[in-house]
CSV table of C-alpha atoms in Angstrom, one decimal:
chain,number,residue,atom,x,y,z
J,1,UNK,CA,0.0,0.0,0.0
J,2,UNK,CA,1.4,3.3,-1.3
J,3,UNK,CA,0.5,6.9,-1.2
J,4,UNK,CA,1.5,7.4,-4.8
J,5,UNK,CA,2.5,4.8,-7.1
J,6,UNK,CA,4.7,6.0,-10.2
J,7,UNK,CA,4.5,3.2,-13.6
J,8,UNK,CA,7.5,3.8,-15.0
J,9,UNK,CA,11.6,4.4,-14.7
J,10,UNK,CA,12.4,6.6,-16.8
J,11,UNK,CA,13.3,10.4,-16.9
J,12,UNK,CA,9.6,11.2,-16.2
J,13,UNK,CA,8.7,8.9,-13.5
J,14,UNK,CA,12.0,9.9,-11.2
J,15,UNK,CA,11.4,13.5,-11.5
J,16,UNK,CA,8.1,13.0,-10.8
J,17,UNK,CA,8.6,11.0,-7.6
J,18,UNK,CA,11.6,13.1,-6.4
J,19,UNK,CA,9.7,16.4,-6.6
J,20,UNK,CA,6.5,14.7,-4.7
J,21,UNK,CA,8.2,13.6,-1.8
J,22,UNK,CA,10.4,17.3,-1.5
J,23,UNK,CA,7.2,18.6,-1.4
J,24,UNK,CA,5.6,15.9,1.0
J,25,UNK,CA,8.6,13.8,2.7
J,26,UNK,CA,5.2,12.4,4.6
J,27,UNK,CA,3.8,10.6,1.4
J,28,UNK,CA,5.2,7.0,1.0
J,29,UNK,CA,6.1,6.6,-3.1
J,30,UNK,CA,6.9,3.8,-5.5
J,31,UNK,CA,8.5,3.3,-9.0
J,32,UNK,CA,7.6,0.4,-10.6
J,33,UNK,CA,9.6,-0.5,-13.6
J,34,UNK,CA,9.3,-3.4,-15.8
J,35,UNK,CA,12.4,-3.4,-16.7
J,36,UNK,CA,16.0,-4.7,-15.0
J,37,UNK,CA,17.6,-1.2,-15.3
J,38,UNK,CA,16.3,2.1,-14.7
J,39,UNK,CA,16.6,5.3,-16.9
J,40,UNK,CA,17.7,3.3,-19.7
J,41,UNK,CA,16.5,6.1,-22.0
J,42,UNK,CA,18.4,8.9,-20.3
J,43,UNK,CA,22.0,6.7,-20.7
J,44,UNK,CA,21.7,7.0,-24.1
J,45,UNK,CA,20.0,10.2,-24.8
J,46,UNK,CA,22.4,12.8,-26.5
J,47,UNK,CA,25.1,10.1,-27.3
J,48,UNK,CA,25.5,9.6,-24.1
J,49,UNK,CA,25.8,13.0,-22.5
J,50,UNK,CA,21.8,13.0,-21.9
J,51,UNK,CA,20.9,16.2,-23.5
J,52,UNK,CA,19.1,17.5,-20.4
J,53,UNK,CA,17.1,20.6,-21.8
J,54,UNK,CA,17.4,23.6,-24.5
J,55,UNK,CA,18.6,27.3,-23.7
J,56,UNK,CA,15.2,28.6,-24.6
J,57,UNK,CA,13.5,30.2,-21.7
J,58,UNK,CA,10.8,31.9,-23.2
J,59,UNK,CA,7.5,29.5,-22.5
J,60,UNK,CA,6.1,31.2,-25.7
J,61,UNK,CA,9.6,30.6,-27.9
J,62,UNK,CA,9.4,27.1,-26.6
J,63,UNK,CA,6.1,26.0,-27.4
J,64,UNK,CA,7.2,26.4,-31.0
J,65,UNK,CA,9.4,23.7,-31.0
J,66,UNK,CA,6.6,21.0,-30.4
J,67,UNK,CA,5.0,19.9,-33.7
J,68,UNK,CA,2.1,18.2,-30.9
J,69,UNK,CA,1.6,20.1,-27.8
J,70,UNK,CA,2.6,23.6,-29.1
J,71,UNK,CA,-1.1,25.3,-27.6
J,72,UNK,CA,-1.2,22.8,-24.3
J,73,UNK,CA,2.4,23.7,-22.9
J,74,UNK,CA,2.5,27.3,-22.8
J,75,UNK,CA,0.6,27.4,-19.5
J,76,UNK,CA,2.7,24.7,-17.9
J,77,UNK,CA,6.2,26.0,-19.3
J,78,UNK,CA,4.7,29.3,-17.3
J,79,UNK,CA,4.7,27.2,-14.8
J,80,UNK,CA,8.1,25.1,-14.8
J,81,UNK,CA,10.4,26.4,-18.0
J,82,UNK,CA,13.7,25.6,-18.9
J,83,UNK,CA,15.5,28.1,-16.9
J,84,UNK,CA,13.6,26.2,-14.0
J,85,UNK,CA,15.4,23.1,-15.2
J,86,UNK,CA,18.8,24.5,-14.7
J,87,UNK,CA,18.3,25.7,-10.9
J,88,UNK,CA,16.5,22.5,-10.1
J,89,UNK,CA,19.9,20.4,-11.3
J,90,UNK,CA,21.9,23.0,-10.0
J,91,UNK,CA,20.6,22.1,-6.3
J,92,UNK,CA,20.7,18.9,-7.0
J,93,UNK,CA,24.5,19.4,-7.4
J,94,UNK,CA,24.5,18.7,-11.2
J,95,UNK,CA,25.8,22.0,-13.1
J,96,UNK,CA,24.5,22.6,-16.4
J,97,UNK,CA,26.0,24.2,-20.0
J,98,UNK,CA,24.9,25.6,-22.9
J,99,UNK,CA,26.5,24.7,-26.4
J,100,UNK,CA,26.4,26.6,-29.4
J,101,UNK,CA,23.2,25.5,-30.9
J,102,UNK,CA,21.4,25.8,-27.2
J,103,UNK,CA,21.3,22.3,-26.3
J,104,UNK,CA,22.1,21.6,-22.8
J,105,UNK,CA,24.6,19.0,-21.1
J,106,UNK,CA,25.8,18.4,-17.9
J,107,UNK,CA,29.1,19.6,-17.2
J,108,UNK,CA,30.8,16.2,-16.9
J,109,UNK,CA,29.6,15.6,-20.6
J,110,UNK,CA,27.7,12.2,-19.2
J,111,UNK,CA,24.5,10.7,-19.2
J,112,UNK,CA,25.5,9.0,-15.8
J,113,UNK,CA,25.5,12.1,-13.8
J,114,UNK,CA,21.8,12.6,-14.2
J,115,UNK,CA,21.2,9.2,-13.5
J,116,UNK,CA,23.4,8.9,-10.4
J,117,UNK,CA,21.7,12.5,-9.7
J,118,UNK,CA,18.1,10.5,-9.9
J,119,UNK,CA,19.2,7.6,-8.1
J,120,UNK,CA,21.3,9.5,-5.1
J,121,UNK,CA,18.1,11.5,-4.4
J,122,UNK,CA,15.2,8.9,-4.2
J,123,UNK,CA,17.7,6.9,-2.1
J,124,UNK,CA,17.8,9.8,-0.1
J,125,UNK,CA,14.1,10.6,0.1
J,126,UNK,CA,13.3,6.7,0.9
J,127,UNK,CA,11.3,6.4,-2.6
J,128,UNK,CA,10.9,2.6,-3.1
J,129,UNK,CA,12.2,1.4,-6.5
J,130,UNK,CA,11.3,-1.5,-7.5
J,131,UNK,CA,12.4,-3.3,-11.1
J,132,UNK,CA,11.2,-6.1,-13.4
J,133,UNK,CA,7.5,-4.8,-12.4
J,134,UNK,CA,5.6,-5.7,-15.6
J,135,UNK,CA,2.1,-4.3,-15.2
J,136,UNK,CA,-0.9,-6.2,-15.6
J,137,UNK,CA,-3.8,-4.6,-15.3
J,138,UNK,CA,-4.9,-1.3,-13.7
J,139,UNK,CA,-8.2,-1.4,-11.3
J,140,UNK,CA,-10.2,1.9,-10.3
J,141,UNK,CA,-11.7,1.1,-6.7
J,142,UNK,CA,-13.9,3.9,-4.6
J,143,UNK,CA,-10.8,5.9,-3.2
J,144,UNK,CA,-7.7,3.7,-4.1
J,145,UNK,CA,-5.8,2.5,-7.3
J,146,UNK,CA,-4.9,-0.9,-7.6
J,147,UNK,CA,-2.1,-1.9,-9.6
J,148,UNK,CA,-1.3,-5.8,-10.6
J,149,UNK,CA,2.1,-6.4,-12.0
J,150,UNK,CA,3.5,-10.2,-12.7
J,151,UNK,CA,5.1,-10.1,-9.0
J,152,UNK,CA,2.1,-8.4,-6.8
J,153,UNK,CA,-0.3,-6.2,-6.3
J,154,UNK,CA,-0.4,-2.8,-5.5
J,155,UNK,CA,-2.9,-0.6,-4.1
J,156,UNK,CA,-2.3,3.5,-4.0
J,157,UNK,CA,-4.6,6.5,-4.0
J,158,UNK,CA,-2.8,8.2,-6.7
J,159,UNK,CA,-1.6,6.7,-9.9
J,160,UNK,CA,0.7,8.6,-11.8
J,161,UNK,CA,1.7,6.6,-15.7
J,162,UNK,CA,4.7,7.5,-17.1
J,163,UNK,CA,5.4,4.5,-19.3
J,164,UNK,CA,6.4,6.6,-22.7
J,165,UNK,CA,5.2,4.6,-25.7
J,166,UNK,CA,4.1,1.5,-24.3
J,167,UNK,CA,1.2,-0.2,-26.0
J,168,UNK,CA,-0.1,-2.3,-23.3
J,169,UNK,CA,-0.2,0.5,-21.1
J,170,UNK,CA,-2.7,2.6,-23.6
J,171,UNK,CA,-4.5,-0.2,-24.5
J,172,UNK,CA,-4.8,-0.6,-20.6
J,173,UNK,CA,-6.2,3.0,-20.4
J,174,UNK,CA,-8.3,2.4,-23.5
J,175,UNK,CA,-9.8,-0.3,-21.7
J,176,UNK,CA,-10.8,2.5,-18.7
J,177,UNK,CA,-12.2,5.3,-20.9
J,178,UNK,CA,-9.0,7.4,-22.3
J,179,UNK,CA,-8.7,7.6,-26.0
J,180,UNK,CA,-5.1,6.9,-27.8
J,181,UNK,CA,-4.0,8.8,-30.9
J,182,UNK,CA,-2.1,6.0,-33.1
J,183,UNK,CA,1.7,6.2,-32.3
J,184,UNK,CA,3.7,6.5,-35.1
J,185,UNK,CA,7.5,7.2,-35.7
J,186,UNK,CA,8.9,11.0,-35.5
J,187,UNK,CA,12.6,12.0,-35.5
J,188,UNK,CA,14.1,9.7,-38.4
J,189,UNK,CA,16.3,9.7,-41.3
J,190,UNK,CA,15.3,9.9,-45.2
J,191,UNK,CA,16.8,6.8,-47.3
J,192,UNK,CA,17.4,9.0,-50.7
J,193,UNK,CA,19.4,7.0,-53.7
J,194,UNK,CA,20.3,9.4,-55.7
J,195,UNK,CA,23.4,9.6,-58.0
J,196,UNK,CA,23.7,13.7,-57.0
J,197,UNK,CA,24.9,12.6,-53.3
J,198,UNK,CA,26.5,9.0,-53.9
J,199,UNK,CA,29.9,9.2,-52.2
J,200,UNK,CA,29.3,12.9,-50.4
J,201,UNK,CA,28.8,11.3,-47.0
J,202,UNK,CA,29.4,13.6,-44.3
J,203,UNK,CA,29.2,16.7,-45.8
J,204,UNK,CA,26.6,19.4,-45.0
J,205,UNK,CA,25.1,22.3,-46.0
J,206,UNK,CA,22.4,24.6,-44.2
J,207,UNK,CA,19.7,23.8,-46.4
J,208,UNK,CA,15.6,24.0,-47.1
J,209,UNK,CA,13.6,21.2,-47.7
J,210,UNK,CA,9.9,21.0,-48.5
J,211,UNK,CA,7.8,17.7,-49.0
J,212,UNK,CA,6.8,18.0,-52.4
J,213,UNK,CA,3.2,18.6,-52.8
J,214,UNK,CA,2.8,19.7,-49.2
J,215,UNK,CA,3.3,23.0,-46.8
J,216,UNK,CA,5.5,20.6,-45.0
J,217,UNK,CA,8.6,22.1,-45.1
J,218,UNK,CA,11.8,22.9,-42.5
J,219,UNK,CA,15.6,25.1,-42.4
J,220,UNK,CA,18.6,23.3,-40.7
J,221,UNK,CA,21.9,21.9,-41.3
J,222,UNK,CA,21.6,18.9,-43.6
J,223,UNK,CA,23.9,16.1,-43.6
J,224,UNK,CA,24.4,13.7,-46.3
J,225,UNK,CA,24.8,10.0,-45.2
J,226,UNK,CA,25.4,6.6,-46.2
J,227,UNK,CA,21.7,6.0,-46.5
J,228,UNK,CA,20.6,9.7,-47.8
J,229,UNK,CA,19.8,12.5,-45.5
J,230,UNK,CA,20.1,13.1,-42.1
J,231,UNK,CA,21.0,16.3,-39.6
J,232,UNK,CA,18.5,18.5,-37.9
J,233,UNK,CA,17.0,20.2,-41.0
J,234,UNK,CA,15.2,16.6,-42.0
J,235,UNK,CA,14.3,15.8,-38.6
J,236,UNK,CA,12.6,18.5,-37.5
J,237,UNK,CA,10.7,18.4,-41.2
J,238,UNK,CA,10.3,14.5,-40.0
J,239,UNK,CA,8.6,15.9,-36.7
J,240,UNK,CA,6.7,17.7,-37.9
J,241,UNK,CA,5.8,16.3,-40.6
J,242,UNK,CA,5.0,12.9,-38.4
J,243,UNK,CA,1.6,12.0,-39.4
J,244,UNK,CA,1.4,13.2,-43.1
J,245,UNK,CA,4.8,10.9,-43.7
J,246,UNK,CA,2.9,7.4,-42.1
J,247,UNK,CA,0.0,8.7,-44.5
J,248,UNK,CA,2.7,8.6,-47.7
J,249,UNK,CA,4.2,4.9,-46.3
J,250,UNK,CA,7.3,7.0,-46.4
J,251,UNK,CA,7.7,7.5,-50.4
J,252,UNK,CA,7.3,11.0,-51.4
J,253,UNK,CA,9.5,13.7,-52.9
J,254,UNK,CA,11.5,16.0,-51.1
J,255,UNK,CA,12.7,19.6,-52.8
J,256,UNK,CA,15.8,21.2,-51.2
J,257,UNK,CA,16.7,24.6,-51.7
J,258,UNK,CA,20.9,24.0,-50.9
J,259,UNK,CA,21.1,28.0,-50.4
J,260,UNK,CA,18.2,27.7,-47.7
J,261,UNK,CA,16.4,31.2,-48.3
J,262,UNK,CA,17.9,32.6,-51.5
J,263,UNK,CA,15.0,32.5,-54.4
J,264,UNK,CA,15.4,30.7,-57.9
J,265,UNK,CA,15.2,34.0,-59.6
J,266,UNK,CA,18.1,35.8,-57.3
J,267,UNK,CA,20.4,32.8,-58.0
J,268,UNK,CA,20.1,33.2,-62.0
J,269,UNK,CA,21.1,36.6,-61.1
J,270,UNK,CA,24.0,35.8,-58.8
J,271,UNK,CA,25.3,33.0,-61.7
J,272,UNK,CA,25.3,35.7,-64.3
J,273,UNK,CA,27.4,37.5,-62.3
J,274,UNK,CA,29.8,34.9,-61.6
J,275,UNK,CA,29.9,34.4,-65.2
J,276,UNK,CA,31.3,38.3,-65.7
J,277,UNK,CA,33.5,38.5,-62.8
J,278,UNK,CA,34.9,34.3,-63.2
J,279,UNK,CA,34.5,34.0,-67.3
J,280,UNK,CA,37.9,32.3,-67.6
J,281,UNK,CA,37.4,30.0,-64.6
J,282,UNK,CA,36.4,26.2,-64.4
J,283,UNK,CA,32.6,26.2,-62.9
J,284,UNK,CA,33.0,22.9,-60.8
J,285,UNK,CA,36.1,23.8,-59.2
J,286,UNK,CA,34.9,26.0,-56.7
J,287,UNK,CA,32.0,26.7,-54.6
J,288,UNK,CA,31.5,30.5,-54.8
J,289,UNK,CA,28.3,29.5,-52.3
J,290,UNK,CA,28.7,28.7,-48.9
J,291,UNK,CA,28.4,24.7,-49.6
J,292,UNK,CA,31.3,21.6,-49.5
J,293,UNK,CA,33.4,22.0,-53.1
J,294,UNK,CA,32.4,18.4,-53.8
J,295,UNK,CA,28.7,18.6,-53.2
J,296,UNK,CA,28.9,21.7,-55.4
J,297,UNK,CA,30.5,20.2,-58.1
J,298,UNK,CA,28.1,17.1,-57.9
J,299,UNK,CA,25.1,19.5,-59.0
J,300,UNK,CA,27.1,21.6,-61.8
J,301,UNK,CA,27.5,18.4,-63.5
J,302,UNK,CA,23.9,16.9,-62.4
J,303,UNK,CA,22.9,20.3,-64.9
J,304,UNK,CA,24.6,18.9,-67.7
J,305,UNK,CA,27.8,21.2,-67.5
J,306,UNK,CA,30.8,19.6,-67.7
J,307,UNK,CA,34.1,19.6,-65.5
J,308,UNK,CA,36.1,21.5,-67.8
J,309,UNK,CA,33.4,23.9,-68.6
J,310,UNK,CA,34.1,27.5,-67.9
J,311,UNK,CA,31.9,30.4,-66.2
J,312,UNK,CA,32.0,32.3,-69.3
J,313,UNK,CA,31.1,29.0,-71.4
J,314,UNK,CA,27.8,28.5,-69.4
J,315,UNK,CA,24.5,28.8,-71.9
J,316,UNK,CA,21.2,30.2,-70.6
J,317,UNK,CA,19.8,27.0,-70.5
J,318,UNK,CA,22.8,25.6,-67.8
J,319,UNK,CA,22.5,28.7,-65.8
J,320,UNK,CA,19.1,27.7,-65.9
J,321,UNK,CA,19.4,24.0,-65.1
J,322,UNK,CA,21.9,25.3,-62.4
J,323,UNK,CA,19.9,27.8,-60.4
J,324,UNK,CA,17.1,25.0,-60.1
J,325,UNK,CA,19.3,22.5,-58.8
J,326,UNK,CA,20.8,24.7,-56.1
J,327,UNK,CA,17.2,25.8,-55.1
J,328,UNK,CA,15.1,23.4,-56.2
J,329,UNK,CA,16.8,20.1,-56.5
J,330,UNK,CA,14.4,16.9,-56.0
J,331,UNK,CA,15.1,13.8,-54.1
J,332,UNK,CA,13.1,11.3,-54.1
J,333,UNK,CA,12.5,9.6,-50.4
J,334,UNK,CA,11.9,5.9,-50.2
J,335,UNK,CA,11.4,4.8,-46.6
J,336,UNK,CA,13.3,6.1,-43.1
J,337,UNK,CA,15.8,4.9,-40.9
J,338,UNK,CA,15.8,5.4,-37.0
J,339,UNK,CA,18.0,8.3,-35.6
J,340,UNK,CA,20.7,6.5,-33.2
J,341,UNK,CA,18.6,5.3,-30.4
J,342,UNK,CA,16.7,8.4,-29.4
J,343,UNK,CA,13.3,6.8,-31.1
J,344,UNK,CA,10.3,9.0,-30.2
J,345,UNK,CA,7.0,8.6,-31.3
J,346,UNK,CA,4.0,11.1,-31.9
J,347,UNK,CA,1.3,10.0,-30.3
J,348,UNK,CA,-0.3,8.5,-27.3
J,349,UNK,CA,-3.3,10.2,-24.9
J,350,UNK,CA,-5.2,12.6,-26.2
J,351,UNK,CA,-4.9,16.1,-25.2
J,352,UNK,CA,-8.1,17.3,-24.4
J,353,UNK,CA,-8.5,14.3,-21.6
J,354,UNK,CA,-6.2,15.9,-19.6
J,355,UNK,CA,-6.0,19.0,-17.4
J,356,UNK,CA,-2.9,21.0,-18.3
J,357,UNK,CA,-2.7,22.4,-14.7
J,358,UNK,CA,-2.2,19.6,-13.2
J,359,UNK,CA,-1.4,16.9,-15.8
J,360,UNK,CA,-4.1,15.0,-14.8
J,361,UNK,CA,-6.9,13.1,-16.2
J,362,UNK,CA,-10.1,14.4,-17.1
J,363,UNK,CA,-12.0,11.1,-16.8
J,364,UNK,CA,-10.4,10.1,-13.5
J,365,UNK,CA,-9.6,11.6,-10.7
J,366,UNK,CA,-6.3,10.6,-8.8
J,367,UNK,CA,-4.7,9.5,-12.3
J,368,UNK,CA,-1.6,11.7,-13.3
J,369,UNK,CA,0.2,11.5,-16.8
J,370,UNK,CA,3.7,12.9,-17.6
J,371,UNK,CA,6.5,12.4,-20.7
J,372,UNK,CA,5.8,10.9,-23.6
J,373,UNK,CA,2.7,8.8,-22.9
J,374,UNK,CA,0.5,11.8,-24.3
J,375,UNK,CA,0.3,12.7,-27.8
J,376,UNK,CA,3.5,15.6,-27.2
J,377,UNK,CA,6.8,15.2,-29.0
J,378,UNK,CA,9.6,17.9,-30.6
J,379,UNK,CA,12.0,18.1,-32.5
J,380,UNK,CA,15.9,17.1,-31.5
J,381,UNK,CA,17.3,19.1,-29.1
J,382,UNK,CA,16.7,18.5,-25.5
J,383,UNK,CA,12.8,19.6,-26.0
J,384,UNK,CA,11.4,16.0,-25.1
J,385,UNK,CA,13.2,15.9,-21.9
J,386,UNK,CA,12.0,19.4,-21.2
J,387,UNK,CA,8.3,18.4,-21.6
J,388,UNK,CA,9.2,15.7,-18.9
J,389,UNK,CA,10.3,17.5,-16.2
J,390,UNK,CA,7.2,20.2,-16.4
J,391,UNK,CA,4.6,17.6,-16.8
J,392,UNK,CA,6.6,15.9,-13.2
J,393,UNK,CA,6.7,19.1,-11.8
J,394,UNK,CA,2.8,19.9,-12.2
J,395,UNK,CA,1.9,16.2,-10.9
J,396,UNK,CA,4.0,16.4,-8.0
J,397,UNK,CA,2.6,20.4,-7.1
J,398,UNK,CA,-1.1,19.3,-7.8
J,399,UNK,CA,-0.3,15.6,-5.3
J,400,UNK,CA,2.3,17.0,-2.7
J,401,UNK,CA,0.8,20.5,-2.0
C-alpha cells in the first residue's frame, strides 16, 4: 500500500517522484519499472551526455518547438520552463552548460551524472524502486488505485503513468475510458538513392527542404549520409511532418533549396554575375556558395555542365538548369531509418483528456500522466526531456501540495 504509485523508470517517473516527496517527505512513493535497469533512455539520450534541456527560456519561444503540444504547454512552461530546469539540477549538485546550438549538457559531458543524480536523491528521500515490475492490469476502486504487476499487487490513492510509448499501457487506459491517438515514428532519417549525393557522406550544408506537394517544409543543417539525409533540418521536417509521412508509407518527394532562403530567380542573377567576374574559370572547381566543393560540383554536373566547362562558357539553359538545382533540387525519399537510439514517437493520450494544470486526467480523478505517454513530442534538441520534467513538476505540485 502506497500513497502514490509511479508506472514507469524513466526520466519522467523519477522526477516526478523526487519532486512529490520534496514537497511531502510524509507521502510514502513507488517506482515500478518493468524493466532490469532504470533510466535506460536517459543513458543514451544525446550520445551519451543525456541532452538535459534547450537554452530557450521563453515558454512562448518554446512552445514552437513542439509539432504536438505547441497550444497545451504554454501554460505549464509558465509554470516550470527551462530556466527552472537548470536551478532544479543545479541544487541537486549537477551543473549545467549551454552549447552553441542551445542544447544543454551536464558539465561532466555524461549521461551518468543525471542518472546517479536521480538515483542519489530517491535513495535519499526513501522512494521505493522496484524493477522487473511488468504491469498487468490497472483497477479503479472507490478511493484507491490498484495496480497488478507479474510479482504483486499494489494498491495507491494516486496513480501517476509515465510508461512513454508502451502499448499495453494505452490499450490498458483504452480499456478504462482514455482515447489513444495511433503512435507513429517521429525524428528519423530519409533513405534517398540518388546519384547527386553518392559518395558525399558527411558533408553538409544549411539547407531547405519541402515535402513536395505539401506546406510541409523545414531550415537546418543537412547532412548527407550513407543512407541519404540526415541532420537537424530533415528531422525537425520528419517531426513535424509525423503523421502526413505514415500517410505517404514514407515514399514522397522532397525539394531542397541548398542556399536555404535565396529564391530561384536571385540565384540566375547571382550565376550571371559569376559568369562576368569568373569567365575564364572552371565552374566545378569552386563553390562561390557557402556549400562543400564536392557537393557543389556534384550539382554543376547533375545540370549537364561539364568539368572542364568554364563560367563564361555557361548557356542560358545551364545557368538555368543550375539555379534549379541549387534551389530546387528533388530527391526522391523511399522509406526512413531510426535516428541512433533516441526513437520517439508522436502519439499517445489525447490532449483534451487531460487538465494541463495539473497533468491530470479528465476522466479520472487521482490519475496523473507525464513524458511521452501523451500525444507531445519535438524536434531534437533537448525539448522532449523538457516536456518531462514540467509535466513531473505539475503532478508532484497538484499531489504534494
Amino acid at each position: 500500500m502506497y500513497d502514490v504509485i509511479i508506472v514507469g523508470g524513466g526520466a519522467a517517473g523519477f522526477f516526478t517522484a523526487i519532486n512529490i516527496v520534496e514537497k511531502n517527505p510524509k507521502l510514502k512513493v513507488a517506482i515500478l519499472e518493468r524493466g532490469k535497469e532504470v533510466l535506460s533512455k536517459v543513458r543514451v539520450s544525446g550520445g551519451g551526455r543525456c541532452n538535459v534541456t534547450h537554452a530557450c527560456f521563453v515558454p512562448n519561444d518554446l512552445v514552437k518547438f513542439y509539432p504536438r503540444g505547441e497550444k497545451e504547454l504554454r501554460g505549464p512552461f509558465h509554470q516550470f520552463c527551462s530556466g527552472d530546469t537548470i536551478l532544479w539540477f543545479e541544487q541537486h549538485g549537477v551543473e549545467l552548460k549551454i552549447e552553441e546550438d542551445g542544447r544543454m549538457f551536464p558539465v561532466s559531458d555524461s549521461s551518468q551524472t543525471i542518472i546517479d543524480c536521480f538515483i542519489n536523491a530517491t535513495q535519499k528521500l526513501k522512494i521505493d524502486v522496484l524493477t522487473g515490475q511488468s504491469v498487468q492490469s490497472i483497477y479503479k476502486g472507490n478511493d484507491y488505485w490498484k495496480v497488478e504487476t507479474n510479482h504483486q499487487n499494489f494498491s495507491c490513492q494516486q496513480l501517476v503513468l509515465t510508461t512513454g510509448s508502451n502499448p499495453k499501457i494505452w490499450e490498458m487506459l483504452t480499456n478504462i475510458g482514455h482515447t489513444i491517438v495511433p503512435p507513429v515514428p517521429s525524428l528519423f532519417t530519409f533513405n534517398i538513392k540518388d546519384p547527386r549525393i553518392k559518395d558525399l557522406m558527411g558533408l553538409s550544408a544549411f539547407a531547405k527542404v519541402k515535402v513536395k506537394n505539401s506546406k510541409l517544409e523545414a531550415s537546418g543543417p543537412l547532412l548527407i549520409t550513407h543512407w541519404g539525409m540526415s541532420g537537424p533540418g530533415i528531422l525537425r521536417l520528419s517531426a513535424w511532418g509525423a503523421m502526413e509521412l505514415f500517410q505517404k508509407n514514407y515514399q514522397f518527394a522532397i525539394l531542397v533549396n541548398w542556399l536555404n532562403e535565396a529564391t530561384f530567380e536571385e540565384t540566375i542573377e547571382t550565376l550571371k554575375e559569376l559568369k562576368l567576374e569568373h569567365s575564364k574559370k572552371v565552374v566545378a572547381k569552386k563553390s562561390p556558395f557557402e556549400l562543400p566543393n564536392r557537393l557543389w560540383e556534384s550539382l554543376v554536373l547533375a545540370s549537364q555542365i561539364s568539368a572542364e566547362t568554364k563560367w563564361a562558357d555557361l548557356t542560358k539553359n545551364q545557368l538555368t538548369h543550375l539555379a534549379d538545382q541549387l534551389t530546387n533540387g528533388e530527391f526522391q525519399v523511399n522509406g526512413k531509418s531510426t535516428f541512433k537510439e533516441e526513437f520517439v514517437t508522436a502519439g499517445g493520450i489525447d490532449l483534451k483528456e487531460i487538465n494541463f494544470k495539473t497533468m491530470e486526467s479528465k476522466l479520472h480523478e487521482n490519475l496523473y500522466f507525464a513524458g511521452e505517454i501523451v500525444n507531445i513530442d519535438a524536434i531534437t534538441g533537448g525539448f522532449n526531456f523538457q516536456n518531462a520534467w514540467t509535466g513531473g513538476f505539475l503532478v508532484a505540485e497538484a499531489i504534494g501540495s
